[in-house]
Short mmCIF file of C-alpha atoms and ligand atoms in Angstrom, two decimals:
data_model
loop_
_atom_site.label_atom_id
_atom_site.label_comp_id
_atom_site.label_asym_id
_atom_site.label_seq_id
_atom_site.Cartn_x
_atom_site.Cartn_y
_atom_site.Cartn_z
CA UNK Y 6 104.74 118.45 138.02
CA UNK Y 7 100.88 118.19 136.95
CA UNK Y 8 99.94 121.28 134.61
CA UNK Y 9 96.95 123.20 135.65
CA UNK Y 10 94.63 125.06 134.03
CA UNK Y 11 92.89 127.55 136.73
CA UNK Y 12 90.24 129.94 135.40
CA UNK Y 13 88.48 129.30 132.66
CA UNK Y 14 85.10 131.69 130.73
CA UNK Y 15 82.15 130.83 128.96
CA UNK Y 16 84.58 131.58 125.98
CA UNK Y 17 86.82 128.83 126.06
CA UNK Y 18 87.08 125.13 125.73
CA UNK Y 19 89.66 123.52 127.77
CA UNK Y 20 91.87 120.36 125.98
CA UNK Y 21 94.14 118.14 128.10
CA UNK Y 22 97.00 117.17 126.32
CA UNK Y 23 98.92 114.22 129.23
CA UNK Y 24 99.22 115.44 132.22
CA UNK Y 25 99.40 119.24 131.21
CA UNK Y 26 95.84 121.34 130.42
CA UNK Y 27 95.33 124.16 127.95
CA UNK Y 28 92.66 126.85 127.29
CA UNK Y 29 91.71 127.84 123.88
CA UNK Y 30 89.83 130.47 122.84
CA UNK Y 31 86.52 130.18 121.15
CA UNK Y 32 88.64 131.12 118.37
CA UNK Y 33 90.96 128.32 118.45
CA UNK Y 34 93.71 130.72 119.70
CA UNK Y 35 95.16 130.34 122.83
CA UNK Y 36 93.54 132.44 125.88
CA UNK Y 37 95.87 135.22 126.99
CA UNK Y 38 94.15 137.86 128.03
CA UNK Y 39 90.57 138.28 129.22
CA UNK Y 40 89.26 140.77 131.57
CA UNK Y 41 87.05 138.93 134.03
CA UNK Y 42 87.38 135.13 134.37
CA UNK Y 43 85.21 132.48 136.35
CA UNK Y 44 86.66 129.98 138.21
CA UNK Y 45 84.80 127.03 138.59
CA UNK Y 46 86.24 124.48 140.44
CA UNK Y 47 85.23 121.15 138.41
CA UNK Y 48 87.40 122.55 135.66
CA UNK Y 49 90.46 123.13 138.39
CA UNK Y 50 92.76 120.29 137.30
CA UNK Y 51 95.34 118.55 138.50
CA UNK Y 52 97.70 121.06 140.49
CA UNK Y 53 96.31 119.69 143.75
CA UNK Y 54 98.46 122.16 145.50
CA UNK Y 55 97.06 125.27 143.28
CA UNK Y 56 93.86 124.21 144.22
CA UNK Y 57 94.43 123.65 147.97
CA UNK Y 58 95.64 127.12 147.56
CA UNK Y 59 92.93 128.74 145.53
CA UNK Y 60 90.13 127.10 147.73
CA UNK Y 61 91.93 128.09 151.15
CA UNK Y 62 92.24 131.60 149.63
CA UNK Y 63 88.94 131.96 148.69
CA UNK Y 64 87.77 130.84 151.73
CA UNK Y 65 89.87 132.79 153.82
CA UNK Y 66 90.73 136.05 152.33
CA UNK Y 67 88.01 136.91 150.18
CA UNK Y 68 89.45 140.27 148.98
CA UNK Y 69 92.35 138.31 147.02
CA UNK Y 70 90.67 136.84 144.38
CA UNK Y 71 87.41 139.05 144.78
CA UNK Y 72 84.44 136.50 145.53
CA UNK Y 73 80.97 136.61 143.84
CA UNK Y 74 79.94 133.43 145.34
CA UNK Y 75 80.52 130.10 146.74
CA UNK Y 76 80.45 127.94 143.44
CA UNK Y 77 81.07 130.19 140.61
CA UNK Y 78 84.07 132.94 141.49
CA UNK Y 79 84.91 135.60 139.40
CA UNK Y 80 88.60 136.10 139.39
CA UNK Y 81 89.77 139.54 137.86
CA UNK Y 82 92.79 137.12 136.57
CA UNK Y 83 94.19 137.38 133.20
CA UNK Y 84 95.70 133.50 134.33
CA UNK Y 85 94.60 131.02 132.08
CA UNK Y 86 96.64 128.11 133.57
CA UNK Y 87 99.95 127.25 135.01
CA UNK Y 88 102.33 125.37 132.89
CA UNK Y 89 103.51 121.76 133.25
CA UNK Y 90 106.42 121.89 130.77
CA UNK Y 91 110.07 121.42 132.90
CA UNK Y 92 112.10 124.87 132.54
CA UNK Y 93 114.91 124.49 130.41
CA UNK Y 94 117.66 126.07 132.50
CA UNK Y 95 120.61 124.81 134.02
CA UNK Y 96 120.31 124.58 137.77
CA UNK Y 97 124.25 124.20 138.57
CA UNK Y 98 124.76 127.44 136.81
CA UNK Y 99 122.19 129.69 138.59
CA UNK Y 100 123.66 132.61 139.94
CA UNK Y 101 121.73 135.40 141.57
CA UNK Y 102 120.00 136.89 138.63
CA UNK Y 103 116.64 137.37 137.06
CA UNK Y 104 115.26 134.84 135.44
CA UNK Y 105 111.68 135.47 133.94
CA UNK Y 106 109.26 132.65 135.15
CA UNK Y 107 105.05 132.91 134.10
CA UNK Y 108 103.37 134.62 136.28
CA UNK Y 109 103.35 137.99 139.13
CA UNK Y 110 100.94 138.89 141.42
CA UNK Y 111 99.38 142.38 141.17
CA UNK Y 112 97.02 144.19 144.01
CA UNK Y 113 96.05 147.76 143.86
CA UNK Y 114 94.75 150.05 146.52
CA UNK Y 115 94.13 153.86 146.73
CA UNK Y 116 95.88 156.69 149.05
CA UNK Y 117 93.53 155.57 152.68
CA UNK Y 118 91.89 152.78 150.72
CA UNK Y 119 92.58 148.84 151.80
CA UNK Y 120 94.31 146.36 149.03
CA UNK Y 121 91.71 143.94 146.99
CA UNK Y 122 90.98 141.96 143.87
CA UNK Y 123 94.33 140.86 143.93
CA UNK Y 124 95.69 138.86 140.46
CA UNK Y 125 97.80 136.67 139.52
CA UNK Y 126 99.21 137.72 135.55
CA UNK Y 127 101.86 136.46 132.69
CA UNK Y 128 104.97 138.29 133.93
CA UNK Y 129 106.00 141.11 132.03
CA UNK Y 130 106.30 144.70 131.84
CA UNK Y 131 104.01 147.19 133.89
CA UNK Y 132 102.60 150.80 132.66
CA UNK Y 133 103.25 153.17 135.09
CA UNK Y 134 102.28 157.01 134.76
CA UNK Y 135 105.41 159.41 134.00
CA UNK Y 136 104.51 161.05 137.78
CA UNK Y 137 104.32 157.86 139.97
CA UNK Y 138 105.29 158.77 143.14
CA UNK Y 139 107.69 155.46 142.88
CA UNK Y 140 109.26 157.32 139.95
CA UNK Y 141 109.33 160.59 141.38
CA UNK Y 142 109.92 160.73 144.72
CA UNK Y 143 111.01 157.03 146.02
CA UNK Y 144 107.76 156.27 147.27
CA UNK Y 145 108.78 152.45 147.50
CA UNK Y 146 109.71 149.51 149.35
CA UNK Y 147 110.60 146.08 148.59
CA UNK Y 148 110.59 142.80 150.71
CA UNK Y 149 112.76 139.51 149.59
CA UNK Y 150 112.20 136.09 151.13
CA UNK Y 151 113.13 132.28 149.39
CA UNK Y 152 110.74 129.11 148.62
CA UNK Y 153 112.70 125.30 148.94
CA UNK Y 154 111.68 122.50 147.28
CA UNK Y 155 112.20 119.76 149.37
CA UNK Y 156 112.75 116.12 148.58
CA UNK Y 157 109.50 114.74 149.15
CA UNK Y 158 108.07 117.84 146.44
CA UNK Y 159 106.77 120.08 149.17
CA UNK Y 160 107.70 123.57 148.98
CA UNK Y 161 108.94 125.47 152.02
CA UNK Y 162 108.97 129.54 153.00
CA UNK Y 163 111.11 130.42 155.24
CA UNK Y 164 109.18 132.90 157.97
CA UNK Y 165 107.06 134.81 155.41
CA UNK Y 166 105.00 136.64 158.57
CA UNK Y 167 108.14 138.51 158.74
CA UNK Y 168 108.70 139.96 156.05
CA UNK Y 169 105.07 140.83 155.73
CA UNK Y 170 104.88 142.46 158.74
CA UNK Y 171 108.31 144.65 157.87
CA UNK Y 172 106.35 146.23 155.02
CA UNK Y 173 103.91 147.28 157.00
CA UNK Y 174 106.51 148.89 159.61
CA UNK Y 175 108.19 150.42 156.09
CA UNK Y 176 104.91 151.34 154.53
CA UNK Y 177 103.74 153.73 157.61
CA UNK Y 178 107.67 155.12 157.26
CA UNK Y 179 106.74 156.14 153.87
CA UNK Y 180 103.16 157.35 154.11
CA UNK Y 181 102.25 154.20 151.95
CA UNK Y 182 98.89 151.68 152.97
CA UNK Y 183 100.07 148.32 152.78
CA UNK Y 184 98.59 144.58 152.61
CA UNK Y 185 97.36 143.25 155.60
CA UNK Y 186 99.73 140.48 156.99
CA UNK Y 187 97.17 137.73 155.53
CA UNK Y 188 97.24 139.14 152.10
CA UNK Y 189 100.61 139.79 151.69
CA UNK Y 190 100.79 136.01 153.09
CA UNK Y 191 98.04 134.88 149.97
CA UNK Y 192 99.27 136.03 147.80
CA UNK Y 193 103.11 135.20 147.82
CA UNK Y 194 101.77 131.50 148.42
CA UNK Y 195 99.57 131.73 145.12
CA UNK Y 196 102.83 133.54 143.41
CA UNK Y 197 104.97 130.74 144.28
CA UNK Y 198 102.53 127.72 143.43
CA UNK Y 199 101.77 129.70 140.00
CA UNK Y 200 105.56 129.37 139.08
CA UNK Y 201 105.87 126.06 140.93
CA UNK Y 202 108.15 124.97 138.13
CA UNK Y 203 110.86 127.47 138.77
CA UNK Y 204 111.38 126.22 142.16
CA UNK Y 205 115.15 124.61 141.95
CA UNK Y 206 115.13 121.32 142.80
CA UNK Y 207 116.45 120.63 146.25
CA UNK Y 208 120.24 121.27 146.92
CA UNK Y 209 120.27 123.35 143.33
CA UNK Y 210 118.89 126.83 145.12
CA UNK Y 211 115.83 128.65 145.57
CA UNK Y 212 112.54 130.34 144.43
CA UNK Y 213 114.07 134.02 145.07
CA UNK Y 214 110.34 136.07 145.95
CA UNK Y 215 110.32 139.71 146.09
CA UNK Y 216 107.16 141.60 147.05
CA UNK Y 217 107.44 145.29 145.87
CA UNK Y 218 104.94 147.93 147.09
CA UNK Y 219 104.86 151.73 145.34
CA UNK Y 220 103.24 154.77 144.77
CA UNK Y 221 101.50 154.08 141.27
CA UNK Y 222 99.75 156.91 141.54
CA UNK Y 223 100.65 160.22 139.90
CA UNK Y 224 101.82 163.30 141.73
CA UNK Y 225 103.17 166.45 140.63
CA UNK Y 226 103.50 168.56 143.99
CA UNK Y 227 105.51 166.19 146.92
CA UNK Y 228 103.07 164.32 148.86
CA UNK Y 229 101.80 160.46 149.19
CA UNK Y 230 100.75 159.30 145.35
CA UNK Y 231 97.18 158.92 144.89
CA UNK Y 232 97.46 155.11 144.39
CA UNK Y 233 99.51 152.02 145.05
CA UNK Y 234 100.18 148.97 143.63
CA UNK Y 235 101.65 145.87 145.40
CA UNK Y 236 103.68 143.29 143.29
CA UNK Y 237 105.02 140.08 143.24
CA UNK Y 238 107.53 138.01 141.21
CA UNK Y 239 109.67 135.78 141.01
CA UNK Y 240 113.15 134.05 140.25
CA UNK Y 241 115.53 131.07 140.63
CA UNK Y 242 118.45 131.85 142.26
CA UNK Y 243 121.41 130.50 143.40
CA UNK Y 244 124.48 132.06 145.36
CA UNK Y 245 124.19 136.00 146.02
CA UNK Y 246 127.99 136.88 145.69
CA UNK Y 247 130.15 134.85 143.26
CA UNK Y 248 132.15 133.49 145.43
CA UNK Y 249 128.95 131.15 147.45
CA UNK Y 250 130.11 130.26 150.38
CA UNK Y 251 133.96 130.96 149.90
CA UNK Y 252 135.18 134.34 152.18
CA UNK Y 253 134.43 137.82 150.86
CA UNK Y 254 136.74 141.01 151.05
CA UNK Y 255 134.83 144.07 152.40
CA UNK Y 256 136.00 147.61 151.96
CA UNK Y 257 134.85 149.55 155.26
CA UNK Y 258 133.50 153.37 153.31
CA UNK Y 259 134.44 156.20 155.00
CA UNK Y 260 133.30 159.05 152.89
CA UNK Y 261 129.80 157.77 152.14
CA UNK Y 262 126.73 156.58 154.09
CA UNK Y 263 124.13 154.59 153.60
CA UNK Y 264 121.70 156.10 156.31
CA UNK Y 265 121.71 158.67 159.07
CA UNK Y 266 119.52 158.64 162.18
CA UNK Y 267 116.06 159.85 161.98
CA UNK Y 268 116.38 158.46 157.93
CA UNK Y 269 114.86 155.50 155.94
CA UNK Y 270 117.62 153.34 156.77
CA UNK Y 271 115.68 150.87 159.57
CA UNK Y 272 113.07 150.60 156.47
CA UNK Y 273 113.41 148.16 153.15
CA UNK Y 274 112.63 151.58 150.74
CA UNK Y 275 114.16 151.40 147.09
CA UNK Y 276 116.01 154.74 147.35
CA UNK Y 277 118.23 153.40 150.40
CA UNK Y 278 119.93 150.49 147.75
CA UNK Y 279 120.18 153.37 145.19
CA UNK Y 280 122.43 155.11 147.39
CA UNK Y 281 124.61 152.56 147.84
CA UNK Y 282 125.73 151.64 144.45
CA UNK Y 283 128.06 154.48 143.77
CA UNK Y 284 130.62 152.96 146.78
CA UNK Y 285 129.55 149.97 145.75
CA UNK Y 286 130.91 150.15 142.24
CA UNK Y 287 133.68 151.84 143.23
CA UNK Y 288 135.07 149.10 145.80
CA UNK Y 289 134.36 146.47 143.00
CA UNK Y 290 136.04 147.79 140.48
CA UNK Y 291 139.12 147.74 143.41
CA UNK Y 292 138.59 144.16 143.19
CA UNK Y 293 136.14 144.24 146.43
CA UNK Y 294 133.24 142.26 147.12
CA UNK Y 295 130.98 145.14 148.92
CA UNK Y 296 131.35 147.41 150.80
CA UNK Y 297 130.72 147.72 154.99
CA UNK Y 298 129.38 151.03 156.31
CA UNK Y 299 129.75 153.23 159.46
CA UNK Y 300 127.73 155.18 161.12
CA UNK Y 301 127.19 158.78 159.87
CA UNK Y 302 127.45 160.25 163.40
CA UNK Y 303 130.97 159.56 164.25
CA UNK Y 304 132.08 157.33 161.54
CA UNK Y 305 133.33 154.83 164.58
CA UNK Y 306 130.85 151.92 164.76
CA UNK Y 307 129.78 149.32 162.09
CA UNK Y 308 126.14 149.66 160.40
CA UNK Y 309 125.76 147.30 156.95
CA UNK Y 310 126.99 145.55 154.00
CA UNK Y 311 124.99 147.40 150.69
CA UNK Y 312 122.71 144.02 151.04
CA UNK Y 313 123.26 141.85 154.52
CA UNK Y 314 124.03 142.56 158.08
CA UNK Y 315 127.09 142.10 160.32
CA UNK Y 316 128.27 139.99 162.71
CA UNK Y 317 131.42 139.52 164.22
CA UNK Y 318 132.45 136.86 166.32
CA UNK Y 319 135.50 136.79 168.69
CA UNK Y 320 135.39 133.83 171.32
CA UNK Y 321 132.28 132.90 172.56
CA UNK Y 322 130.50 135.89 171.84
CA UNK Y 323 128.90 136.99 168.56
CA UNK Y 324 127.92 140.64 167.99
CA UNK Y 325 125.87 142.55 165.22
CA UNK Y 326 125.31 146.22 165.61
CA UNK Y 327 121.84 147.29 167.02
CA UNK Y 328 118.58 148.51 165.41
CA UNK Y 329 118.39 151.81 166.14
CA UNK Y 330 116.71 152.81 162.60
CA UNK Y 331 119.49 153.07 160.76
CA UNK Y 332 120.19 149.66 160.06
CA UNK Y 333 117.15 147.17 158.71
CA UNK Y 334 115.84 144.92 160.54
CA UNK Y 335 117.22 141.50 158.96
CA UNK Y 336 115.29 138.12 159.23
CA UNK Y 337 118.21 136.59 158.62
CA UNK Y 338 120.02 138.54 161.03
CA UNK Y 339 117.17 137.96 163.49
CA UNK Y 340 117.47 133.81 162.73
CA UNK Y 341 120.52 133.46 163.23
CA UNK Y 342 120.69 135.45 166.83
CA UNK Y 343 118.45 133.04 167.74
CA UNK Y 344 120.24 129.93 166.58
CA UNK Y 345 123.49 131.35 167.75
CA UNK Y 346 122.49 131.52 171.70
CA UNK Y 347 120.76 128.31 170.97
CA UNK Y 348 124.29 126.71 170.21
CA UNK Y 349 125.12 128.51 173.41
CA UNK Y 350 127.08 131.62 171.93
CA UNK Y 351 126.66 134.82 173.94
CA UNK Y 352 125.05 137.19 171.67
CA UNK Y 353 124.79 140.68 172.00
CA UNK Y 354 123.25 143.78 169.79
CA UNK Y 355 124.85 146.50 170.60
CA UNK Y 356 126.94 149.34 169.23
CA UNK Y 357 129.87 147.46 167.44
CA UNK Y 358 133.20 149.10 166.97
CA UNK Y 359 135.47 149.50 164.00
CA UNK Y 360 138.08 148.20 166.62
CA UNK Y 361 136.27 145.35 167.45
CA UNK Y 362 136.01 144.49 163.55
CA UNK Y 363 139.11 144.47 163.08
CA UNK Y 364 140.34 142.49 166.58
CA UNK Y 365 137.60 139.74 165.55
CA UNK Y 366 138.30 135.87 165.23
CA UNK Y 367 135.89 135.92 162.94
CA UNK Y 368 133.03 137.91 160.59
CA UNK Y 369 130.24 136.99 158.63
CA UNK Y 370 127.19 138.59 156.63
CA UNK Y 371 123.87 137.88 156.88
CA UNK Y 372 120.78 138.48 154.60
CA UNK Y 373 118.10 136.90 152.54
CA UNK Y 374 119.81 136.99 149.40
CA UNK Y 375 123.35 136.43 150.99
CA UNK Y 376 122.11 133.94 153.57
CA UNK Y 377 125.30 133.67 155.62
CA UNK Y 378 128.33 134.89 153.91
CA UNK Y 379 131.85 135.01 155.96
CA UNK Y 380 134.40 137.48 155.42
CA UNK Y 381 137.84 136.76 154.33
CA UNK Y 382 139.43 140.18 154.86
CA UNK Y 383 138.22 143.32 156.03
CA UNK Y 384 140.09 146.70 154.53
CA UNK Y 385 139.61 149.41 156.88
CA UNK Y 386 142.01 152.92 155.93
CA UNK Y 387 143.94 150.82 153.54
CA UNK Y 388 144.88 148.14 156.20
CA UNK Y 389 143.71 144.63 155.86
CA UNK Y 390 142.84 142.22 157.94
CA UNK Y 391 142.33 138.76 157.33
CA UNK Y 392 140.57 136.58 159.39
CA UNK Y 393 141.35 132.10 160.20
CA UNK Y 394 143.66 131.23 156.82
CA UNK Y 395 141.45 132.40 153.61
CA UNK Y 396 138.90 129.15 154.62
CA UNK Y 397 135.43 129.68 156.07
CA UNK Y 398 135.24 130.26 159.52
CA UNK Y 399 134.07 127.40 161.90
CA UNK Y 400 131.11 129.59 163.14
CA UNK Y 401 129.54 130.55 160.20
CA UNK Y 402 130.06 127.49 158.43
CA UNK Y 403 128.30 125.81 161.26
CA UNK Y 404 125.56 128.83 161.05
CA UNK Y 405 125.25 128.82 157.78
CA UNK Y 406 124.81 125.10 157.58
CA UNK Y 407 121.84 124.57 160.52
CA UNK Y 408 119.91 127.24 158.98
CA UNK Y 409 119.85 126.10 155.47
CA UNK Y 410 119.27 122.80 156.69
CA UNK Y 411 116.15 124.26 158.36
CA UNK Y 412 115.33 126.39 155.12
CA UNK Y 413 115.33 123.81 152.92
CA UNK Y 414 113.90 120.75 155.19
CA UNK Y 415 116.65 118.66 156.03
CA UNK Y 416 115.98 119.01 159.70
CA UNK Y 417 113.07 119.25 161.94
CA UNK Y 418 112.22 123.18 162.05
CA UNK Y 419 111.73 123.05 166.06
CA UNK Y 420 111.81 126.90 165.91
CA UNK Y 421 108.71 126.83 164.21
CA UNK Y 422 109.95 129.18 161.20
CA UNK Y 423 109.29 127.15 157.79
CA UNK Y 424 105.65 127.34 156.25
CA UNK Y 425 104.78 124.35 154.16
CA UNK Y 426 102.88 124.75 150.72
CA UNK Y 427 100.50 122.13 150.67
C1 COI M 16 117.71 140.46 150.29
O1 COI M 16 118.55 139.87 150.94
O2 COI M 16 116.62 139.95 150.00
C2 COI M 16 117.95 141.83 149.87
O3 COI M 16 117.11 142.63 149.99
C3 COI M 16 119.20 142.15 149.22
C4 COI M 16 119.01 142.67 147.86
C5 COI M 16 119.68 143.99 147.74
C6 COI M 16 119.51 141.71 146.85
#
C-alpha cells in the first residue's frame, strides 16, 4: 500500500523514505498537530486513491474540507499523512472488537446550523463538556456499515446511502441536525481511505465503520444541546458472535423490552442498546447467545435480537416482523428481503408470532455486524426448540453466502448495492 502524506504547511519539509512519505516539522520533530493546514496538491503523493478522494471531495462537497480556493486549500486537518507501514495484527484471529487504527473523522454543527469543515484526525480520545446532551440525556445515534477489500485492491461499501439516510430519519426523532446524505457519504469514504491499511485482506473480514452523531453541546434544563458533533471511526473486524457462522441459542425475554410503540425503537439512538444489556447479560451468563424480544403490547409477537433482526423461515416462505417503529429498520434485513424473493421465496413483513417461531423450519438473524447469523435453538418459557440437527440451515447458509459474495466482490453486484473506492 503506497504511504501518503496529505496536507502539508509552510512549516514543514516533507522526506520520502521508499514508498512511504513523512512530514517533519521545521523543528525536525514530527508534525502532529497544527491548526490550519494547506493542501497543495503537487505535494499529494502516492495514495492515488486518497487523492482521487480528496480532489472529488473538494470538488464536490466543498463544506468537507472547507475550500479557500482552487489550487491552494486550507484543510482545518490536524492529518499530516496516512501511513504505509502493514498493521501488525493477526487477521485469522479478529473477532468483533475495537481495534484502534490512525485516523476519525470529526464535523461539527450548531442546534439549526448545517455540518462543515469536516476533518479527518489521529484517533483518540474526545473532550466533551460534563453537560453534553449525549451524556445527559441520550441525545445520540449511531450508524454501522463494513468496507471489503477485494482481490484486485479495490475497496467496496456495501449501500452506504442507507445508512446515511437512516440518520437523518433518527436525527429528526431526536431533535438532532444531521449531515446531508453527501457528507455523511464524504466523509466515511475519506475515513476509510485514511485507514486504508486496516482494511482485512479479502476473505480475513472487514473495515467495521461506525458514524456516531451527538449532542456535544451542553445543557442543563432538558432540551436539544446547543451543538453537535458527527464522528467517524473505525475497526477491523471479524465474526460478530463467537460462534461465526455456527447456530446461536436465543433466549426469547419476557419481562423486559427493548422498545414500546410511539418510542425510539424504529431509530439507531445509543440509549435503545443501553437498555438491552441488562437481559442481555443475564441470558449470557445462562450460557445464551442473545436474547430475542417481544412486543411490549401483548408480549405475543417477535420484535429483535439486542443487535440484528429476525427472520424465520418455514417452507417457502420467509418472514421478519414489520416496521412499525419499534423495530429498526435493518439494511441487512432490507438486503436480504430482496435477495430472498429474488431466489423466489415468498416473503412477507408482517406481525410474526411467538407460535410461528417456534413451529419454524428454520431462523436466522440479520444485521450489519451479525451479517446473517442462524439460530440453533430458540428457548421460549423454558422450552427449547431446536431447529435442522445443530448444522446451519440450508436457507441462510445460501443467504448468507450470495450476500457476502456481493459484499465483498466475488460476484457481479446486479442489485446495484456495492460502492467502489477508487
Ligand atoms: C450493527 O449491526 O452495525 C449494529 O448496530 C449492532 C451493534 C450493536 C454491534
Amino acid at each position: 500500500m503506497d504511504g501518503a502524506a496529505v496536507l502539508a504547511n509552510a512549516a514543514t519539509t516533507t522526506t520520502t523514505a521508499g514508498r512511504g512519505v513523512r512530514r517533519e516539522s521545521a523543528n525536525g520533530g514530527s508534525l502532529s498537530r497544527s491548526p490550519y493546514l494547506t493542501t497543495n496538491f503537487s505535494f499529494l503523493p502516492h495514495n492515488s486513491k486518497l487523492q482521487n478522494q480528496l480532489r472529488f471531495t473538494l470538488k464536490n462537497a466543498p463544506t468537507t474540507y472547507g475550500i479557500s480556493n482552487a489550487r491552494a486549500v486550507r484543510v482545518d486537518s490536524p492529518l499530516s499523512s496516512v501511513p504505509s507501514e502493514a498493521v501488525d495484527i493477526d487477521w485469522d484471529a479478529l473477532g468483533f472488537g475495537l481495534v484502534h487504527t490512525d485516523y476519525m473523522y470529526t464535523m461539527k454543527c450548531s442546534l439549526g446550523g448545517n455540518f462543515s469543515n469536516g476533518e479527518l484526525v489521529p484517533f483518540g480520545n474526545i473532550e466533551i463538556n460534563p453537560s453534553a446532551g449525549v451524556l445527559n440525556y441520550g441525545q445520540g445515534l449511531f450508524e454501522g456499515l463494513k468496507a471489503y477489500r477485494r482481490e484486485d485492491g479495490n475497496i467496496l461499501l456495501f449501500r452506504p446511502k442507507e445508512n446515511a439516510t437512516r440518520m437523518m430519519m433518527g436525527a429528526e426523532r431526536m431533535c438532532m441536525p444531521s449531515p446531508s446524505v453527501d457528507q455523511f457519504l464524504q466523509a466515511v469514504k475519506a475515513t476509510v481511505l485514511a485507514n486504508e491499511r486496516w482494511i482485512p485482506p479479502p476473505g480475513k473480514g472487514s473495515l467495521y465503520i461506525r458514524p456516531l452523531l451527538m449532542g456535544t453541546g451542553s445543557i442543563l434544563g432538558l432540551g436539544p444541546a446547543p451543538e453537535y458533533t458527527f464522528l467517524i471511526y473505525v475497526s477491523p473486524v471479524g465474526n460478530y458472535f463467537k460462534e461465526g457462522l455456527s447456530p446461536i441459542n436465543l433466549l426469547v425475554e419476557t419481562d423486559m423490552h427493548r422498545a414500546c410503540p410511539g418510542g425510539t425503537g424504529g431509530v439507531k439512538t445509543i440509549g435503545n442498546y443501553a437498555a438491552v444489556l441488562k437481559a442481555q447479560g443475564a441470558a449470557k451468563a445462562k450460557g445464551f447467545s442473545d436474547v430475542l424480544y417481544l412486543n411490549s403490547v401483548n408480549k405475543k409477537l417477535l420484535e429483535e435480537v439486542s443487535s440484528c433482526n429476525i427472520f424465520v423461515v418455514k417452507g417457502n416462505t420467509i418472514s421478519t416482523p414489520e416496521i412499525e417503529g419499534t423495530i429498526l429498520p435493518g439494511i441487512t434485513r432490507k438486503s436480504i428481503i430482496d435477495m430472498a424473493r429474488d431466489q423466489g421465496f415468498q416473503v412477507f413483513e408482517k406481525p410474526v408470532t411467538v407460535d410461528e417461531l417456534l413451529e419454524a423450519d428454520e431462523v436466522f438473524c440479520t444485521g450489519t455486524a451479525v451479517v446473517v447469523s442462524p439460530v440453533g435453538s430458540i428457548t421460549y418459557l423454558g422450552k427449547r426448540v431446536t431447529y435442522g440437527s445443530g448444522g446451519v440451515g440450508v436457507v441462510s447458509q445460501r443467504l448468507y453466502s450470495e450476500l457476502t459474495r456481493l459484499q465483498m466482490g466475488l460476484v457481479d453486484d446486479k442489485m446495484g448495492w456495492t460502492v467502489e473506492l477508487k
